[in-house]
Amino acid sequence: MAEYTEVVVIGGGYAGVMAANRLLQRDDVTVTLINSRPDFVERIRLHQLAGGTHSAVSDYRKVLGERVRLVVDTVTRIDAAGRGVELASGDTLGYDYLIYAVGSGSADPGVPGAAEFAYPVATFEEAQRLRSVLDAAPATAPVTVVGAGPTGIETAAELAEAGRTVTLVCGGLLGPYLHPKGRGSLAGRLARLGVSVLEGPGTKVTEVSGDAVRLADGRELASSVTIWTAGFGVPDLAARSGLSTDALGRLLADESLTSVDDERIVAAGDSAAPSDMPFRMSCQAAGPLGAHAADTVLSRIAGERPAPFDLGFAGQCISLGRRAGIFQFAHKDDTAKRLHIGGWTGAKVKELVCRLTVKQLVDEARKPGSHTWAKGEQGRRLLRAQHRETAAAAEQSV
């Protein structure tokens, strides 16, 4: 009788689905994917869900391999010693290997009133709630978006294009990842959409109320709907289960993405911190991280030493409504170049990226092991060296 290796994947986002599909390269591996929702959420389209231009979901039957068993439930605890996961339903599932791909969500704002009166948009449920709030608000109601990263910029542009009066509060620099040339292009598009952009250290939000936002420089902005996009957090499942995490709660792993506590647990996606140096939270990193997590598990099943993870970034893509966008090219170490694509072409590139991200999952489901990605080992080596220098300096200062 054939022996099967049971692999459980926690989290059905970009990384989890990619990992689950890639594991199907072996016929003697059974894969169970545990996710709290019955549908696949296109995280990079949540601003469109909030703006009413996309549903931001796909059927799991489209993106998952036929042999992957989907369990709609929530993991409440990982029992590493017993190799099992406890579910909110009361069930327990055993595993031989576990891939931890729980993703990310909204962070605690840490600002008075923000948790009560501001609306995050980092999860499907949050975006749905925001959509309902916007639908109920008058068309002339002032909207404030807090946070000038991609999510804040995309949300502000989406709503402004729909005719909303939008203020984007940066709390610092607009689009800090972007090269100054790309930032200038972005600022021009937001201005044409009528978005009021507030930049600089004085624009940090100090308090949120039901009808206003207060800034560090003393200004008070009228705000019927306040949207909070500043920062992301990760679920505390790893920490609650007694596993080692970084300060944000990401699972600490080595360069092969294996947990520093247990070689039967492998990290992927936004919730992974390889060598305590996590990659930028993005679908650009999630897919390769998921694929490599699966490769690490398959290597261990085969009795082989897992390879270190390697990723070279291409850039950052931001939609600016349905008629414009920007693709900021980057060096492989994830630092911006001078080159960018904007305008209508930028919008087309952004839409292509969104579609290709899902297509990559579909392709991997049809042909497990086929997904490839750009490498950037030189950049990773530089990051490791910088990390060692920072750690050494911190020790000397103690």
mmCIF file of C-alpha atoms in Angstrom:
data_model
loop_
_atom_site.group_PDB
_atom_site.id
_atom_site.type_symbol
_atom_site.label_atom_id
_atom_site.label_comp_id
_atom_site.label_asym_id
_atom_site.label_seq_id
_atom_site.Cartn_x
_atom_site.Cartn_y
_atom_site.Cartn_z
ATOM 1 C CA MET A 1 0.000 0.000 0.000
ATOM 2 C CA ALA A 2 1.390 3.422 -1.013
ATOM 3 C CA GLU A 3 2.386 5.834 1.757
ATOM 4 C CA TYR A 4 1.325 9.433 1.412
ATOM 5 C CA THR A 5 2.903 12.581 2.825
ATOM 6 C CA GLU A 6 0.289 14.921 4.257
ATOM 7 C CA VAL A 7 0.966 18.625 3.677
ATOM 8 C CA VAL A 8 -1.275 21.312 5.142
ATOM 9 C CA VAL A 9 -1.158 24.857 3.782
ATOM 10 C CA ILE A 10 -2.585 27.583 6.029
ATOM 11 C CA GLY A 11 -3.825 30.533 3.990
ATOM 12 C CA GLY A 12 -5.377 30.684 0.536
ATOM 13 C CA GLY A 13 -3.846 33.874 -0.808
ATOM 14 C CA TYR A 14 -1.276 34.216 -3.603
ATOM 15 C CA ALA A 15 1.480 32.414 -1.680
ATOM 16 C CA GLY A 16 -0.706 29.657 -0.247
ATOM 17 C CA VAL A 17 -2.396 28.786 -3.535
ATOM 18 C CA MET A 18 0.914 28.780 -5.393
ATOM 19 C CA ALA A 19 2.448 26.479 -2.767
ATOM 20 C CA ALA A 20 -0.532 24.098 -2.760
ATOM 21 C CA ASN A 21 -0.500 23.769 -6.548
ATOM 22 C CA ARG A 22 3.253 23.270 -6.768
ATOM 23 C CA LEU A 23 3.186 20.443 -4.228
ATOM 24 C CA LEU A 24 1.172 18.380 -6.720
ATOM 25 C CA GLN A 25 4.361 17.518 -8.608
ATOM 26 C CA ARG A 26 4.417 14.344 -6.511
ATOM 27 C CA ASP A 27 1.561 11.838 -6.713
ATOM 28 C CA ASP A 28 2.334 10.584 -3.201
ATOM 29 C CA VAL A 29 1.652 13.962 -1.582
ATOM 30 C CA THR A 30 -1.816 14.949 -0.355
ATOM 31 C CA VAL A 31 -2.453 18.672 0.006
ATOM 32 C CA THR A 32 -5.026 20.387 2.209
ATOM 33 C CA LEU A 33 -5.486 24.145 1.934
ATOM 34 C CA ILE A 34 -7.181 25.825 4.906
ATOM 35 C CA ASN A 35 -8.714 29.243 4.313
ATOM 36 C CA SER A 36 -11.336 31.258 6.160
ATOM 37 C CA ARG A 37 -13.188 32.241 2.975
ATOM 38 C CA PRO A 38 -14.738 30.020 0.256
ATOM 39 C CA ASP A 39 -13.453 32.244 -2.567
ATOM 40 C CA PHE A 40 -10.001 33.373 -3.660
ATOM 41 C CA VAL A 41 -9.488 37.082 -2.942
ATOM 42 C CA GLU A 42 -7.498 39.155 -5.421
ATOM 43 C CA ARG A 43 -5.831 41.288 -2.772
ATOM 44 C CA ILE A 44 -4.385 43.718 -5.301
ATOM 45 C CA ARG A 45 -7.910 44.630 -6.452
ATOM 46 C CA LEU A 46 -9.422 45.467 -3.054
ATOM 47 C CA HIS A 47 -9.277 49.199 -3.798
ATOM 48 C CA GLN A 48 -11.441 48.422 -6.836
ATOM 49 C CA LEU A 49 -13.931 46.572 -4.643
ATOM 50 C CA ALA A 50 -14.091 49.641 -2.393
ATOM 51 C CA GLY A 51 -14.559 51.829 -5.463
ATOM 52 C CA GLY A 52 -17.187 49.581 -7.015
ATOM 53 C CA THR A 53 -15.239 48.660 -10.172
ATOM 54 C CA HIS A 54 -14.401 44.989 -9.455
ATOM 55 C CA SER A 55 -15.590 42.115 -7.253
ATOM 56 C CA ALA A 56 -11.967 41.226 -6.281
ATOM 57 C CA VAL A 57 -12.779 37.498 -5.994
ATOM 58 C CA SER A 58 -12.262 34.380 -8.114
ATOM 59 C CA ASP A 59 -13.588 30.846 -7.738
ATOM 60 C CA TYR A 60 -11.079 28.527 -6.064
ATOM 61 C CA ARG A 61 -11.970 25.903 -8.678
ATOM 62 C CA LYS A 62 -10.302 28.197 -11.184
ATOM 63 C CA VAL A 63 -6.998 28.689 -9.355
ATOM 64 C CA LEU A 64 -6.548 25.463 -7.345
ATOM 65 C CA GLY A 65 -5.336 22.117 -8.641
ATOM 66 C CA GLU A 66 -7.991 19.378 -8.670
ATOM 67 C CA ARG A 67 -6.150 17.302 -6.061
ATOM 68 C CA VAL A 68 -5.983 20.120 -3.520
ATOM 69 C CA ARG A 69 -8.550 19.696 -0.770
ATOM 70 C CA LEU A 70 -10.037 23.027 0.329
ATOM 71 C CA VAL A 71 -11.156 23.355 3.955
ATOM 72 C CA VAL A 72 -13.073 26.553 4.735
ATOM 73 C CA ASP A 73 -12.180 27.173 8.361
ATOM 74 C CA THR A 74 -9.813 29.158 10.572
ATOM 75 C CA VAL A 75 -6.719 27.757 12.272
ATOM 76 C CA THR A 76 -6.695 28.756 15.930
ATOM 77 C CA ARG A 77 -3.473 27.000 16.983
ATOM 78 C CA ILE A 78 -0.553 25.055 15.541
ATOM 79 C CA ASP A 79 0.564 22.086 17.622
ATOM 80 C CA ALA A 80 4.110 21.732 16.316
ATOM 81 C CA ALA A 81 5.027 18.932 18.701
ATOM 82 C CA GLY A 82 1.958 16.902 17.742
ATOM 83 C CA ARG A 83 2.084 17.953 14.080
ATOM 84 C CA GLY A 84 -1.474 19.136 13.968
ATOM 85 C CA VAL A 85 -3.588 22.258 13.574
ATOM 86 C CA GLU A 86 -6.650 23.109 15.642
ATOM 87 C CA LEU A 87 -9.580 24.702 13.817
ATOM 88 C CA ALA A 88 -12.273 27.126 14.929
ATOM 89 C CA SER A 89 -14.868 24.483 14.058
ATOM 90 C CA GLY A 90 -13.359 22.207 16.718
ATOM 91 C CA ASP A 91 -11.746 19.834 14.231
ATOM 92 C CA THR A 92 -8.044 18.962 14.209
ATOM 93 C CA LEU A 93 -5.970 18.159 11.139
ATOM 94 C CA GLY A 94 -2.653 16.334 11.259
ATOM 95 C CA TYR A 95 0.259 16.993 8.943
ATOM 96 C CA ASP A 96 3.691 15.738 7.991
ATOM 97 C CA TYR A 97 4.667 19.213 6.736
ATOM 98 C CA LEU A 98 3.017 22.587 7.224
ATOM 99 C CA ILE A 99 3.274 25.658 4.993
ATOM 100 C CA TYR A 100 2.509 28.843 6.914
ATOM 101 C CA ALA A 101 1.050 31.398 4.457
ATOM 102 C CA VAL A 102 -1.419 33.362 6.568
ATOM 103 C CA GLY A 103 -0.755 36.641 4.735
ATOM 104 C CA SER A 104 -1.211 40.114 6.166
ATOM 105 C CA GLY A 105 -3.972 42.521 7.106
ATOM 106 C CA SER A 106 -4.533 45.842 8.797
ATOM 107 C CA ALA A 107 -2.207 46.977 11.548
ATOM 108 C CA ASP A 108 -3.350 48.571 14.774
ATOM 109 C CA PRO A 109 -3.340 52.299 13.889
ATOM 110 C CA GLY A 110 -2.213 53.308 17.370
ATOM 111 C CA VAL A 111 -3.896 56.697 16.858
ATOM 112 C CA PRO A 112 -6.772 57.891 19.073
ATOM 113 C CA GLY A 113 -10.107 57.331 17.346
ATOM 114 C CA ALA A 114 -8.702 55.532 14.298
ATOM 115 C CA ALA A 115 -9.906 52.075 15.317
ATOM 116 C CA GLU A 116 -13.406 53.439 15.997
ATOM 117 C CA PHE A 117 -13.887 55.876 13.124
ATOM 118 C CA ALA A 118 -11.494 54.963 10.288
ATOM 119 C CA TYR A 119 -12.098 52.217 7.726
ATOM 120 C CA PRO A 120 -9.216 49.929 6.697
ATOM 121 C CA VAL A 121 -9.147 48.236 3.303
ATOM 122 C CA ALA A 122 -6.574 45.446 3.728
ATOM 123 C CA THR A 123 -9.007 42.507 3.680
ATOM 124 C CA PHE A 124 -12.036 41.508 1.635
ATOM 125 C CA GLU A 125 -14.431 42.084 4.522
ATOM 126 C CA GLU A 126 -12.938 45.514 5.226
ATOM 127 C CA ALA A 127 -13.232 46.556 1.586
ATOM 128 C CA GLN A 128 -16.854 45.341 1.492
ATOM 129 C CA ARG A 129 -17.669 47.333 4.616
ATOM 130 C CA LEU A 130 -16.041 50.452 3.169
ATOM 131 C CA ARG A 131 -18.027 50.018 -0.049
ATOM 132 C CA SER A 132 -21.251 49.980 1.975
ATOM 133 C CA VAL A 133 -20.227 53.086 3.900
ATOM 134 C CA LEU A 134 -19.381 54.955 0.702
ATOM 135 C CA ASP A 135 -22.652 53.911 -0.906
ATOM 136 C CA ALA A 136 -24.531 55.361 2.073
ATOM 137 C CA ALA A 137 -22.553 58.636 2.109
ATOM 138 C CA PRO A 138 -23.617 61.636 -0.021
ATOM 139 C CA ALA A 139 -21.635 62.060 -3.235
ATOM 140 C CA THR A 140 -20.320 65.388 -1.930
ATOM 141 C CA ALA A 141 -19.132 63.985 1.415
ATOM 142 C CA PRO A 142 -15.411 64.680 1.999
ATOM 143 C CA VAL A 143 -13.276 61.531 2.020
ATOM 144 C CA THR A 144 -9.836 61.348 3.665
ATOM 145 C CA VAL A 145 -7.364 58.578 2.824
ATOM 146 C CA VAL A 146 -4.556 58.166 5.355
ATOM 147 C CA GLY A 147 -1.346 56.594 4.032
ATOM 148 C CA ALA A 148 0.624 57.312 0.854
ATOM 149 C CA GLY A 149 1.802 53.819 -0.052
ATOM 150 C CA PRO A 150 0.322 51.933 -3.017
ATOM 151 C CA THR A 151 -2.956 51.049 -1.246
ATOM 152 C CA GLY A 152 -3.616 54.623 -0.162
ATOM 153 C CA ILE A 153 -2.724 56.058 -3.557
ATOM 154 C CA GLU A 154 -4.823 53.520 -5.451
ATOM 155 C CA THR A 155 -7.825 53.989 -3.162
ATOM 156 C CA ALA A 156 -7.643 57.782 -3.370
ATOM 157 C CA ALA A 157 -7.378 57.733 -7.162
ATOM 158 C CA GLU A 158 -10.175 55.178 -7.586
ATOM 159 C CA LEU A 159 -12.607 57.220 -5.495
ATOM 160 C CA ALA A 160 -11.611 60.562 -7.008
ATOM 161 C CA GLU A 161 -12.137 59.216 -10.514
ATOM 162 C CA ALA A 162 -15.649 58.206 -9.418
ATOM 163 C CA GLY A 163 -16.339 61.843 -8.492
ATOM 164 C CA ARG A 164 -15.557 61.809 -4.770
ATOM 165 C CA THR A 165 -13.883 64.742 -3.002
ATOM 166 C CA VAL A 166 -10.686 63.118 -1.729
ATOM 167 C CA THR A 167 -7.791 64.264 0.439
ATOM 168 C CA LEU A 168 -4.720 62.017 0.629
ATOM 169 C CA VAL A 169 -2.828 62.482 3.895
ATOM 170 C CA CYS A 170 0.704 61.164 3.437
ATOM 171 C CA GLY A 171 2.167 61.486 6.919
ATOM 172 C CA GLY A 172 5.466 62.063 5.136
ATOM 173 C CA LEU A 173 6.430 61.574 1.497
ATOM 174 C CA LEU A 174 4.012 60.685 -1.302
ATOM 175 C CA GLY A 175 4.887 57.258 -2.724
ATOM 176 C CA PRO A 176 8.144 56.836 -0.770
ATOM 177 C CA TYR A 177 9.210 53.829 -2.865
ATOM 178 C CA LEU A 178 9.114 55.774 -6.129
ATOM 179 C CA HIS A 179 11.964 57.537 -7.914
ATOM 180 C CA PRO A 180 11.484 61.344 -7.883
ATOM 181 C CA LYS A 181 10.619 61.266 -11.603
ATOM 182 C CA GLY A 182 7.934 58.662 -11.035
ATOM 183 C CA ARG A 183 6.683 60.563 -7.993
ATOM 184 C CA GLY A 184 6.285 63.681 -10.101
ATOM 185 C CA SER A 185 4.230 61.779 -12.672
ATOM 186 C CA LEU A 186 2.078 60.337 -9.890
ATOM 187 C CA ALA A 187 1.501 63.743 -8.289
ATOM 188 C CA GLY A 188 0.431 65.176 -11.645
ATOM 189 C CA ARG A 189 -2.177 62.459 -12.173
ATOM 190 C CA LEU A 190 -3.592 62.877 -8.656
ATOM 191 C CA ALA A 191 -3.837 66.631 -9.210
ATOM 192 C CA ARG A 192 -5.770 66.093 -12.442
ATOM 193 C CA LEU A 193 -8.159 63.806 -10.584
ATOM 194 C CA GLY A 194 -8.710 66.551 -8.007
ATOM 195 C CA VAL A 195 -7.046 64.744 -5.093
ATOM 196 C CA SER A 196 -5.686 67.115 -2.447
ATOM 197 C CA VAL A 197 -2.311 65.687 -1.402
ATOM 198 C CA LEU A 198 -0.910 66.676 1.997
ATOM 199 C CA GLU A 199 2.788 65.809 2.457
ATOM 200 C CA GLY A 200 5.444 66.412 5.079
ATOM 201 C CA PRO A 201 6.118 65.510 8.734
ATOM 202 C CA GLY A 202 3.328 67.778 9.921
ATOM 203 C CA THR A 203 0.767 65.619 8.131
ATOM 204 C CA LYS A 204 0.971 62.699 10.540
ATOM 205 C CA VAL A 205 -2.511 61.970 11.854
ATOM 206 C CA THR A 206 -2.841 62.471 15.605
ATOM 207 C CA GLU A 207 -6.575 61.841 16.059
ATOM 208 C CA VAL A 208 -9.614 60.662 14.131
ATOM 209 C CA SER A 209 -13.226 61.469 14.991
ATOM 210 C CA GLY A 210 -16.512 60.698 13.291
ATOM 211 C CA ASP A 211 -16.333 63.822 11.144
ATOM 212 C CA ALA A 212 -12.725 65.030 11.194
ATOM 213 C CA VAL A 213 -9.031 64.138 11.038
ATOM 214 C CA ARG A 214 -6.477 66.056 13.072
ATOM 215 C CA LEU A 215 -2.859 66.443 11.982
ATOM 216 C CA ALA A 216 0.391 66.949 13.874
ATOM 217 C CA ASP A 217 0.723 70.523 12.594
ATOM 218 C CA GLY A 218 -2.601 71.440 14.212
ATOM 219 C CA ARG A 219 -4.807 71.352 11.133
ATOM 220 C CA GLU A 220 -8.233 69.733 11.302
ATOM 221 C CA LEU A 221 -9.746 68.270 8.144
ATOM 222 C CA ALA A 222 -13.450 67.688 7.683
ATOM 223 C CA SER A 223 -13.917 64.000 6.864
ATOM 224 C CA SER A 224 -17.210 62.152 6.522
ATOM 225 C CA VAL A 225 -15.395 58.934 5.566
ATOM 226 C CA THR A 226 -11.828 58.307 6.763
ATOM 227 C CA ILE A 227 -9.950 55.406 5.153
ATOM 228 C CA TRP A 228 -6.864 54.026 6.927
ATOM 229 C CA THR A 229 -4.178 52.437 4.739
ATOM 230 C CA ALA A 230 -1.070 53.248 6.793
ATOM 231 C CA GLY A 231 0.781 50.031 7.519
ATOM 232 C CA PHE A 232 0.029 46.316 7.568
ATOM 233 C CA GLY A 233 0.129 43.679 10.267
ATOM 234 C CA VAL A 234 0.186 39.895 10.228
ATOM 235 C CA PRO A 235 -1.984 37.411 12.164
ATOM 236 C CA ASP A 236 -0.558 36.353 15.523
ATOM 237 C CA LEU A 237 -1.110 32.626 14.903
ATOM 238 C CA ALA A 238 2.613 31.776 14.935
ATOM 239 C CA ALA A 239 3.265 33.669 18.160
ATOM 240 C CA ARG A 240 0.177 32.185 19.826
ATOM 241 C CA SER A 241 1.420 28.744 18.843
ATOM 242 C CA GLY A 242 4.799 29.272 20.499
ATOM 243 C CA LEU A 243 6.797 29.705 17.286
ATOM 244 C CA SER A 244 9.556 32.288 16.881
ATOM 245 C CA THR A 245 8.545 35.489 15.106
ATOM 246 C CA ASP A 246 9.977 38.888 14.303
ATOM 247 C CA ALA A 247 8.713 42.062 15.970
ATOM 248 C CA LEU A 248 5.748 42.304 13.576
ATOM 249 C CA GLY A 249 4.760 38.669 14.077
ATOM 250 C CA ARG A 250 6.137 37.101 10.889
ATOM 251 C CA LEU A 251 7.416 33.543 11.231
ATOM 252 C CA LEU A 252 11.194 33.484 11.579
ATOM 253 C CA ALA A 253 12.772 31.173 9.018
ATOM 254 C CA ASP A 254 16.141 30.389 7.471
ATOM 255 C CA GLU A 255 17.052 31.126 3.854
ATOM 256 C CA SER A 256 15.192 28.009 2.669
ATOM 257 C CA LEU A 257 12.040 29.426 4.371
ATOM 258 C CA THR A 258 12.144 26.675 7.024
ATOM 259 C CA SER A 259 11.014 27.725 10.513
ATOM 260 C CA VAL A 260 13.933 28.223 12.893
ATOM 261 C CA ASP A 261 11.994 26.096 15.403
ATOM 262 C CA ASP A 262 10.818 23.150 13.312
ATOM 263 C CA GLU A 263 11.989 21.815 9.940
ATOM 264 C CA ARG A 264 8.467 20.480 9.326
ATOM 265 C CA ILE A 265 7.106 24.052 9.164
ATOM 266 C CA VAL A 266 7.865 26.303 6.197
ATOM 267 C CA ALA A 267 6.932 29.980 5.789
ATOM 268 C CA ALA A 268 5.650 31.789 2.696
ATOM 269 C CA GLY A 269 4.244 35.159 1.641
ATOM 270 C CA ASP A 270 3.784 38.270 3.763
ATOM 271 C CA SER A 271 3.978 36.241 6.994
ATOM 272 C CA ALA A 272 7.523 34.973 6.312
ATOM 273 C CA ALA A 273 10.731 36.512 7.666
ATOM 274 C CA PRO A 274 13.665 34.590 6.142
ATOM 275 C CA SER A 275 16.878 35.340 8.060
ATOM 276 C CA ASP A 276 14.848 38.012 9.899
ATOM 277 C CA MET A 277 14.902 40.049 6.663
ATOM 278 C CA PRO A 278 11.387 39.893 5.194
ATOM 279 C CA PHE A 279 10.776 40.879 1.609
ATOM 280 C CA ARG A 280 8.455 43.748 0.741
ATOM 281 C CA MET A 281 4.833 42.695 1.260
ATOM 282 C CA SER A 282 3.571 42.242 -2.288
ATOM 283 C CA CYS A 283 2.086 39.709 -4.693
ATOM 284 C CA GLN A 284 5.397 40.060 -6.565
ATOM 285 C CA ALA A 285 7.106 38.325 -3.653
ATOM 286 C CA ALA A 286 4.186 36.134 -2.542
ATOM 287 C CA GLY A 287 4.065 33.889 -5.617
ATOM 288 C CA PRO A 288 7.781 33.035 -5.647
ATOM 289 C CA LEU A 289 7.808 32.626 -1.860
ATOM 290 C CA GLY A 290 4.915 30.180 -2.096
ATOM 291 C CA ALA A 291 6.582 28.262 -4.901
ATOM 292 C CA HIS A 292 9.876 28.041 -3.029
ATOM 293 C CA ALA A 293 8.143 26.961 0.182
ATOM 294 C CA ALA A 294 6.679 24.045 -1.775
ATOM 295 C CA ASP A 295 10.110 23.282 -3.271
ATOM 296 C CA THR A 296 11.590 23.180 0.237
ATOM 297 C CA VAL A 297 8.963 20.670 1.383
ATOM 298 C CA LEU A 298 9.462 18.543 -1.737
ATOM 299 C CA SER A 299 13.224 18.572 -1.190
ATOM 300 C CA ARG A 300 12.817 17.326 2.374
ATOM 301 C CA ILE A 301 10.443 14.574 1.253
ATOM 302 C CA ALA A 302 13.052 13.497 -1.301
ATOM 303 C CA GLY A 303 15.783 13.525 1.361
ATOM 304 C CA GLU A 304 17.571 16.454 -0.277
ATOM 305 C CA ARG A 305 18.882 19.686 1.208
ATOM 306 C CA PRO A 306 16.556 22.623 0.400
ATOM 307 C CA ALA A 307 18.009 25.468 -1.613
ATOM 308 C CA PRO A 308 18.063 29.075 -0.335
ATOM 309 C CA PHE A 309 15.344 31.369 -1.639
ATOM 310 C CA ASP A 310 16.339 33.950 -4.239
ATOM 311 C CA LEU A 311 14.210 36.750 -5.695
ATOM 312 C CA GLY A 312 14.914 39.725 -7.908
ATOM 313 C CA PHE A 313 12.278 42.461 -7.935
ATOM 314 C CA ALA A 314 11.065 44.172 -11.107
ATOM 315 C CA GLY A 315 9.401 47.261 -9.649
ATOM 316 C CA GLN A 316 6.149 48.558 -8.254
ATOM 317 C CA CYS A 317 2.874 48.917 -10.134
ATOM 318 C CA ILE A 318 0.171 51.358 -8.990
ATOM 319 C CA SER A 319 -3.220 51.994 -10.568
ATOM 320 C CA LEU A 320 -4.445 55.590 -10.675
ATOM 321 C CA GLY A 321 -8.072 54.980 -11.460
ATOM 322 C CA ARG A 322 -9.192 53.023 -14.505
ATOM 323 C CA ARG A 323 -7.559 55.328 -17.075
ATOM 324 C CA ALA A 324 -4.019 55.774 -15.750
ATOM 325 C CA GLY A 325 -1.337 54.044 -13.763
ATOM 326 C CA ILE A 326 2.371 53.919 -13.116
ATOM 327 C CA PHE A 327 4.930 51.144 -13.303
ATOM 328 C CA GLN A 328 8.091 52.088 -11.436
ATOM 329 C CA PHE A 329 11.027 49.978 -12.637
ATOM 330 C CA ALA A 330 13.431 48.782 -9.958
ATOM 331 C CA HIS A 331 16.821 47.194 -9.520
ATOM 332 C CA LYS A 332 16.747 43.568 -8.426
ATOM 333 C CA ASP A 333 17.474 44.638 -4.847
ATOM 334 C CA ASP A 334 14.085 46.436 -4.867
ATOM 335 C CA THR A 335 15.354 50.024 -5.160
ATOM 336 C CA ALA A 336 13.725 52.289 -7.729
ATOM 337 C CA LYS A 337 15.299 53.207 -11.068
ATOM 338 C CA ARG A 338 14.756 56.474 -12.943
ATOM 339 C CA LEU A 339 12.605 54.690 -15.523
ATOM 340 C CA HIS A 340 8.841 54.459 -15.178
ATOM 341 C CA ILE A 341 5.789 53.994 -17.384
ATOM 342 C CA GLY A 342 2.796 56.238 -16.732
ATOM 343 C CA GLY A 343 -0.538 57.347 -18.110
ATOM 344 C CA TRP A 344 -2.810 55.066 -20.117
ATOM 345 C CA THR A 345 0.060 52.669 -20.803
ATOM 346 C CA GLY A 346 0.690 52.451 -17.072
ATOM 347 C CA ALA A 347 -2.968 51.528 -16.550
ATOM 348 C CA LYS A 348 -2.689 48.780 -19.163
ATOM 349 C CA VAL A 349 0.471 47.420 -17.511
ATOM 350 C CA LYS A 350 -1.213 47.415 -14.097
ATOM 351 C CA GLU A 351 -4.246 45.526 -15.430
ATOM 352 C CA LEU A 352 -1.947 43.060 -17.181
ATOM 353 C CA VAL A 353 -0.075 42.475 -13.902
ATOM 354 C CA CYS A 354 -3.349 41.817 -12.063
ATOM 355 C CA ARG A 355 -4.458 39.290 -14.669
ATOM 356 C CA LEU A 356 -1.070 37.600 -14.949
ATOM 357 C CA THR A 357 -0.892 37.177 -11.178
ATOM 358 C CA VAL A 358 -4.024 35.022 -11.278
ATOM 359 C CA LYS A 359 -2.930 33.322 -14.507
ATOM 360 C CA GLN A 360 0.303 32.200 -12.840
ATOM 361 C CA LEU A 361 -1.744 30.354 -10.228
ATOM 362 C CA VAL A 362 -3.938 28.774 -12.901
ATOM 363 C CA ASP A 363 -0.881 27.705 -14.906
ATOM 364 C CA GLU A 364 0.754 26.163 -11.847
ATOM 365 C CA ALA A 365 -2.473 24.251 -11.102
ATOM 366 C CA ARG A 366 -2.447 22.825 -14.623
ATOM 367 C CA LYS A 367 1.280 22.112 -14.705
ATOM 368 C CA PRO A 368 2.784 21.929 -11.182
ATOM 369 C CA GLY A 369 6.404 23.042 -11.054
ATOM 370 C CA SER A 370 6.176 25.311 -14.084
ATOM 371 C CA HIS A 371 6.307 28.683 -12.312
ATOM 372 C CA THR A 372 9.609 30.569 -12.593
ATOM 373 C CA TRP A 373 10.733 33.966 -11.333
ATOM 374 C CA ALA A 374 13.588 36.441 -11.605
ATOM 375 C CA LYS A 375 16.542 35.912 -9.295
ATOM 376 C CA GLY A 376 18.535 38.588 -7.522
ATOM 377 C CA GLU A 377 21.113 36.891 -5.319
ATOM 378 C CA GLN A 378 23.563 39.776 -5.520
ATOM 379 C CA GLY A 379 20.979 42.129 -4.024
ATOM 380 C CA ARG A 380 20.114 39.589 -1.338
ATOM 381 C CA ARG A 381 23.785 39.254 -0.402
ATOM 382 C CA LEU A 382 23.987 43.029 0.009
ATOM 383 C CA LEU A 383 20.914 42.979 2.240
ATOM 384 C CA ARG A 384 22.411 40.219 4.371
ATOM 385 C CA ALA A 385 25.639 42.214 4.726
ATOM 386 C CA GLN A 386 23.685 45.330 5.723
ATOM 387 C CA HIS A 387 21.685 43.269 8.212
ATOM 388 C CA ARG A 388 24.901 41.939 9.802
ATOM 389 C CA GLU A 389 26.372 45.459 9.994
ATOM 390 C CA THR A 390 23.203 46.811 11.621
ATOM 391 C CA ALA A 391 23.149 43.962 14.140
ATOM 392 C CA ALA A 392 26.838 44.466 14.957
ATOM 393 C CA ALA A 393 26.324 48.213 15.457
ATOM 394 C CA ALA A 394 23.370 47.534 17.747
ATOM 395 C CA GLU A 395 25.480 45.171 19.871
ATOM 396 C CA GLN A 396 28.280 47.742 20.161
ATOM 397 C CA SER A 397 25.834 50.412 21.325
ATOM 398 C CA VAL A 398 24.541 48.273 24.213
#
